């Protein structure tokens, strides 16, 4: 089964600046995503995107929400339509006249699967947060204190342990850091305290 999208252009440039309201995004999220674990993952990635947009890119609230929306909805079709992963959510957002930058970020979050290269900083950060966020959350679940006291050393140890969260691609994580020009440790330090604030999918 190929998830290749077969195209690299998304949405219409005339839709620039048009994003979903928070209520509409929430409605789509809750209707499409039923798996509680996936909900937590998508909320975590959304929140990390928002924090990065605010703290590192110094974007205004509107653009912060744009980044958050890309993170919040990036796996929206994975739960109920895995064979159409990425394709379905992209087409939905195109039909709703959403800003092509958001659609492109979602389409490039797994370039080996979807055949779309991460180009903008928003693309690259979504790709970078996706896998690493999942591994760090899996690590928190096996620690008695959860995120409490978690440090870089522990995360790096889990990264080296191939059997831990084996479905998380270490190659993708390194590739994403290289593309975003961010050190792996810097990304881990950014994720731990922020992600600790989002442990529920509701
Ligand atoms: Fe994801």
PDB file of N, CA and C in Angstrom, residues 3-7 9-12 15 20 28 32 73-74 76-77 81 83-100 102-104 106-107:
ATOM      1  N   UNK A   3       1.186   5.333   0.293  1.00  0.00           N
ATOM      2  CA  UNK A   3       0.483   6.538   0.749  1.00  0.00           C
ATOM      3  C   UNK A   3       0.962   7.762  -0.021  1.00  0.00           C
ATOM      4  N   UNK A   4       1.765   7.487  -1.055  1.00  0.00           N
ATOM      5  CA  UNK A   4       2.314   8.566  -1.863  1.00  0.00           C
ATOM      6  C   UNK A   4       1.195   9.461  -2.389  1.00  0.00           C
ATOM      7  N   UNK A   5       1.346  10.763  -2.228  1.00  0.00           N
ATOM      8  CA  UNK A   5       0.275  11.681  -2.632  1.00  0.00           C
ATOM      9  C   UNK A   5       0.301  11.992  -4.117  1.00  0.00           C
ATOM     10  N   UNK A   6       1.448  11.786  -4.753  1.00  0.00           N
ATOM     11  CA  UNK A   6       1.543  11.981  -6.198  1.00  0.00           C
ATOM     12  C   UNK A   6       1.452  13.431  -6.642  1.00  0.00           C
ATOM     13  N   UNK A   7       1.624  14.355  -5.726  1.00  0.00           N
ATOM     14  CA  UNK A   7       1.631  15.783  -6.091  1.00  0.00           C
ATOM     15  C   UNK A   7       2.333  16.571  -4.989  1.00  0.00           C
ATOM     16  N   UNK A   9       1.770  20.198  -4.904  1.00  0.00           N
ATOM     17  CA  UNK A   9       1.080  21.498  -4.795  1.00  0.00           C
ATOM     18  C   UNK A   9      -0.240  21.269  -4.067  1.00  0.00           C
ATOM     19  N   UNK A  10      -0.525  22.150  -3.114  1.00  0.00           N
ATOM     20  CA  UNK A  10      -1.750  21.955  -2.318  1.00  0.00           C
ATOM     21  C   UNK A  10      -2.498  23.263  -2.131  1.00  0.00           C
ATOM     22  N   UNK A  11      -3.803  23.157  -2.191  1.00  0.00           N
ATOM     23  CA  UNK A  11      -4.647  24.321  -1.954  1.00  0.00           C
ATOM     24  C   UNK A  11      -4.444  25.416  -2.986  1.00  0.00           C
ATOM     25  N   UNK A  12      -5.136  26.533  -2.763  1.00  0.00           N
ATOM     26  CA  UNK A  12      -5.039  27.666  -3.688  1.00  0.00           C
ATOM     27  C   UNK A  12      -4.398  28.851  -2.965  1.00  0.00           C
ATOM     28  N   UNK A  15      -6.252  31.367  -0.971  1.00  0.00           N
ATOM     29  CA  UNK A  15      -6.775  31.042   0.365  1.00  0.00           C
ATOM     30  C   UNK A  15      -5.794  31.392   1.483  1.00  0.00           C
ATOM     31  N   UNK A  20      -9.072  27.427   9.882  1.00  0.00           N
ATOM     32  CA  UNK A  20     -10.302  27.051  10.588  1.00  0.00           C
ATOM     33  C   UNK A  20     -10.387  27.820  11.901  1.00  0.00           C
ATOM     34  N   UNK A  28     -13.872  18.900  13.914  1.00  0.00           N
ATOM     35  CA  UNK A  28     -13.294  17.928  12.979  1.00  0.00           C
ATOM     36  C   UNK A  28     -12.443  16.894  13.743  1.00  0.00           C
ATOM     37  N   UNK A  32     -13.382  12.933  13.737  1.00  0.00           N
ATOM     38  CA  UNK A  32     -12.519  12.032  12.971  1.00  0.00           C
ATOM     39  C   UNK A  32     -11.631  11.145  13.839  1.00  0.00           C
ATOM     40  N   UNK A  73      -4.144  18.672  13.560  1.00  0.00           N
ATOM     41  CA  UNK A  73      -4.878  17.874  12.573  1.00  0.00           C
ATOM     42  C   UNK A  73      -3.992  16.984  11.706  1.00  0.00           C
ATOM     43  N   UNK A  74      -2.677  16.937  11.977  1.00  0.00           N
ATOM     44  CA  UNK A  74      -1.782  16.254  11.024  1.00  0.00           C
ATOM     45  C   UNK A  74      -2.078  14.762  10.844  1.00  0.00           C
ATOM     46  N   UNK A  76      -5.227  13.446  11.427  1.00  0.00           N
ATOM     47  CA  UNK A  76      -6.689  13.370  11.608  1.00  0.00           C
ATOM     48  C   UNK A  76      -7.336  12.172  10.921  1.00  0.00           C
ATOM     49  N   UNK A  77      -6.759  11.730   9.802  1.00  0.00           N
ATOM     50  CA  UNK A  77      -7.390  10.625   9.066  1.00  0.00           C
ATOM     51  C   UNK A  77      -6.769   9.259   9.363  1.00  0.00           C
ATOM     52  N   UNK A  81      -9.239   6.042   8.637  1.00  0.00           N
ATOM     53  CA  UNK A  81      -8.965   5.779   7.225  1.00  0.00           C
ATOM     54  C   UNK A  81      -7.465   5.616   6.985  1.00  0.00           C
ATOM     55  N   UNK A  83      -5.710   3.748   5.193  1.00  0.00           N
ATOM     56  CA  UNK A  83      -5.303   3.598   3.782  1.00  0.00           C
ATOM     57  C   UNK A  83      -5.299   4.934   3.043  1.00  0.00           C
ATOM     58  N   UNK A  84      -6.012   5.878   3.602  1.00  0.00           N
ATOM     59  CA  UNK A  84      -6.101   7.211   2.950  1.00  0.00           C
ATOM     60  C   UNK A  84      -5.329   8.255   3.761  1.00  0.00           C
ATOM     61  N   UNK A  85      -4.409   7.758   4.616  1.00  0.00           N
ATOM     62  CA  UNK A  85      -3.696   8.662   5.524  1.00  0.00           C
ATOM     63  C   UNK A  85      -3.029   9.801   4.758  1.00  0.00           C
ATOM     64  N   UNK A  86      -3.325  10.983   5.212  1.00  0.00           N
ATOM     65  CA  UNK A  86      -2.834  12.256   4.673  1.00  0.00           C
ATOM     66  C   UNK A  86      -3.698  12.742   3.504  1.00  0.00           C
ATOM     67  N   UNK A  87      -4.027  11.830   2.598  1.00  0.00           N
ATOM     68  CA  UNK A  87      -4.821  12.218   1.429  1.00  0.00           C
ATOM     69  C   UNK A  87      -6.178  12.803   1.862  1.00  0.00           C
ATOM     70  N   UNK A  88      -6.837  12.091   2.785  1.00  0.00           N
ATOM     71  CA  UNK A  88      -8.208  12.495   3.158  1.00  0.00           C
ATOM     72  C   UNK A  88      -8.237  13.857   3.864  1.00  0.00           C
ATOM     73  N   UNK A  89      -7.341  14.039   4.817  1.00  0.00           N
ATOM     74  CA  UNK A  89      -7.361  15.323   5.547  1.00  0.00           C
ATOM     75  C   UNK A  89      -6.963  16.478   4.621  1.00  0.00           C
ATOM     76  N   UNK A  90      -6.031  16.211   3.727  1.00  0.00           N
ATOM     77  CA  UNK A  90      -5.607  17.253   2.787  1.00  0.00           C
ATOM     78  C   UNK A  90      -6.773  17.672   1.887  1.00  0.00           C
ATOM     79  N   UNK A  91      -7.480  16.694   1.373  1.00  0.00           N
ATOM     80  CA  UNK A  91      -8.610  17.011   0.492  1.00  0.00           C
ATOM     81  C   UNK A  91      -9.711  17.754   1.256  1.00  0.00           C
ATOM     82  N   UNK A  92      -9.917  17.333   2.510  1.00  0.00           N
ATOM     83  CA  UNK A  92     -10.917  18.013   3.346  1.00  0.00           C
ATOM     84  C   UNK A  92     -10.549  19.485   3.543  1.00  0.00           C
ATOM     85  N   UNK A  93      -9.275  19.734   3.846  1.00  0.00           N
ATOM     86  CA  UNK A  93      -8.848  21.119   4.093  1.00  0.00           C
ATOM     87  C   UNK A  93      -8.845  21.934   2.797  1.00  0.00           C
ATOM     88  N   UNK A  94      -8.566  21.272   1.692  1.00  0.00           N
ATOM     89  CA  UNK A  94      -8.653  21.978   0.404  1.00  0.00           C
ATOM     90  C   UNK A  94     -10.097  22.379   0.114  1.00  0.00           C
ATOM     91  N   UNK A  95     -11.014  21.447   0.397  1.00  0.00           N
ATOM     92  CA  UNK A  95     -12.436  21.752   0.176  1.00  0.00           C
ATOM     93  C   UNK A  95     -12.916  22.898   1.055  1.00  0.00           C
ATOM     94  N   UNK A  96     -12.274  23.025   2.210  1.00  0.00           N
ATOM     95  CA  UNK A  96     -12.682  24.102   3.133  1.00  0.00           C
ATOM     96  C   UNK A  96     -11.885  25.386   2.892  1.00  0.00           C
ATOM     97  N   UNK A  97     -11.168  25.431   1.771  1.00  0.00           N
ATOM     98  CA  UNK A  97     -10.408  26.632   1.369  1.00  0.00           C
ATOM     99  C   UNK A  97      -9.374  27.081   2.392  1.00  0.00           C
ATOM    100  N   UNK A  98      -8.672  26.105   2.959  1.00  0.00           N
ATOM    101  CA  UNK A  98      -7.677  26.429   3.991  1.00  0.00           C
ATOM    102  C   UNK A  98      -6.345  26.865   3.361  1.00  0.00           C
ATOM    103  N   UNK A  99      -5.654  27.730   4.076  1.00  0.00           N
ATOM    104  CA  UNK A  99      -4.340  28.253   3.682  1.00  0.00           C
ATOM    105  C   UNK A  99      -3.424  27.112   3.216  1.00  0.00           C
ATOM    106  N   UNK A 100      -2.884  27.234   1.988  1.00  0.00           N
ATOM    107  CA  UNK A 100      -2.040  26.151   1.464  1.00  0.00           C
ATOM    108  C   UNK A 100      -0.823  25.823   2.327  1.00  0.00           C
ATOM    109  N   UNK A 102      -0.708  25.509   5.537  1.00  0.00           N
ATOM    110  CA  UNK A 102      -1.113  24.528   6.554  1.00  0.00           C
ATOM    111  C   UNK A 102      -1.230  23.148   5.906  1.00  0.00           C
ATOM    112  N   UNK A 103      -1.824  23.123   4.732  1.00  0.00           N
ATOM    113  CA  UNK A 103      -2.049  21.842   4.044  1.00  0.00           C
ATOM    114  C   UNK A 103      -0.694  21.230   3.668  1.00  0.00           C
ATOM    115  N   UNK A 104       0.205  22.078   3.209  1.00  0.00           N
ATOM    116  CA  UNK A 104       1.525  21.596   2.812  1.00  0.00           C
ATOM    117  C   UNK A 104       2.304  21.032   4.005  1.00  0.00           C
ATOM    118  N   UNK A 106       1.080  19.625   6.620  1.00  0.00           N
ATOM    119  CA  UNK A 106       0.515  18.301   6.927  1.00  0.00           C
ATOM    120  C   UNK A 106       0.982  17.276   5.877  1.00  0.00           C
ATOM    121  N   UNK A 107       0.980  17.689   4.627  1.00  0.00           N
ATOM    122  CA  UNK A 107       1.364  16.764   3.543  1.00  0.00           C
ATOM    123  C   UNK A 107       2.834  16.360   3.592  1.00  0.00           C
TER     124      UNK A 107
END
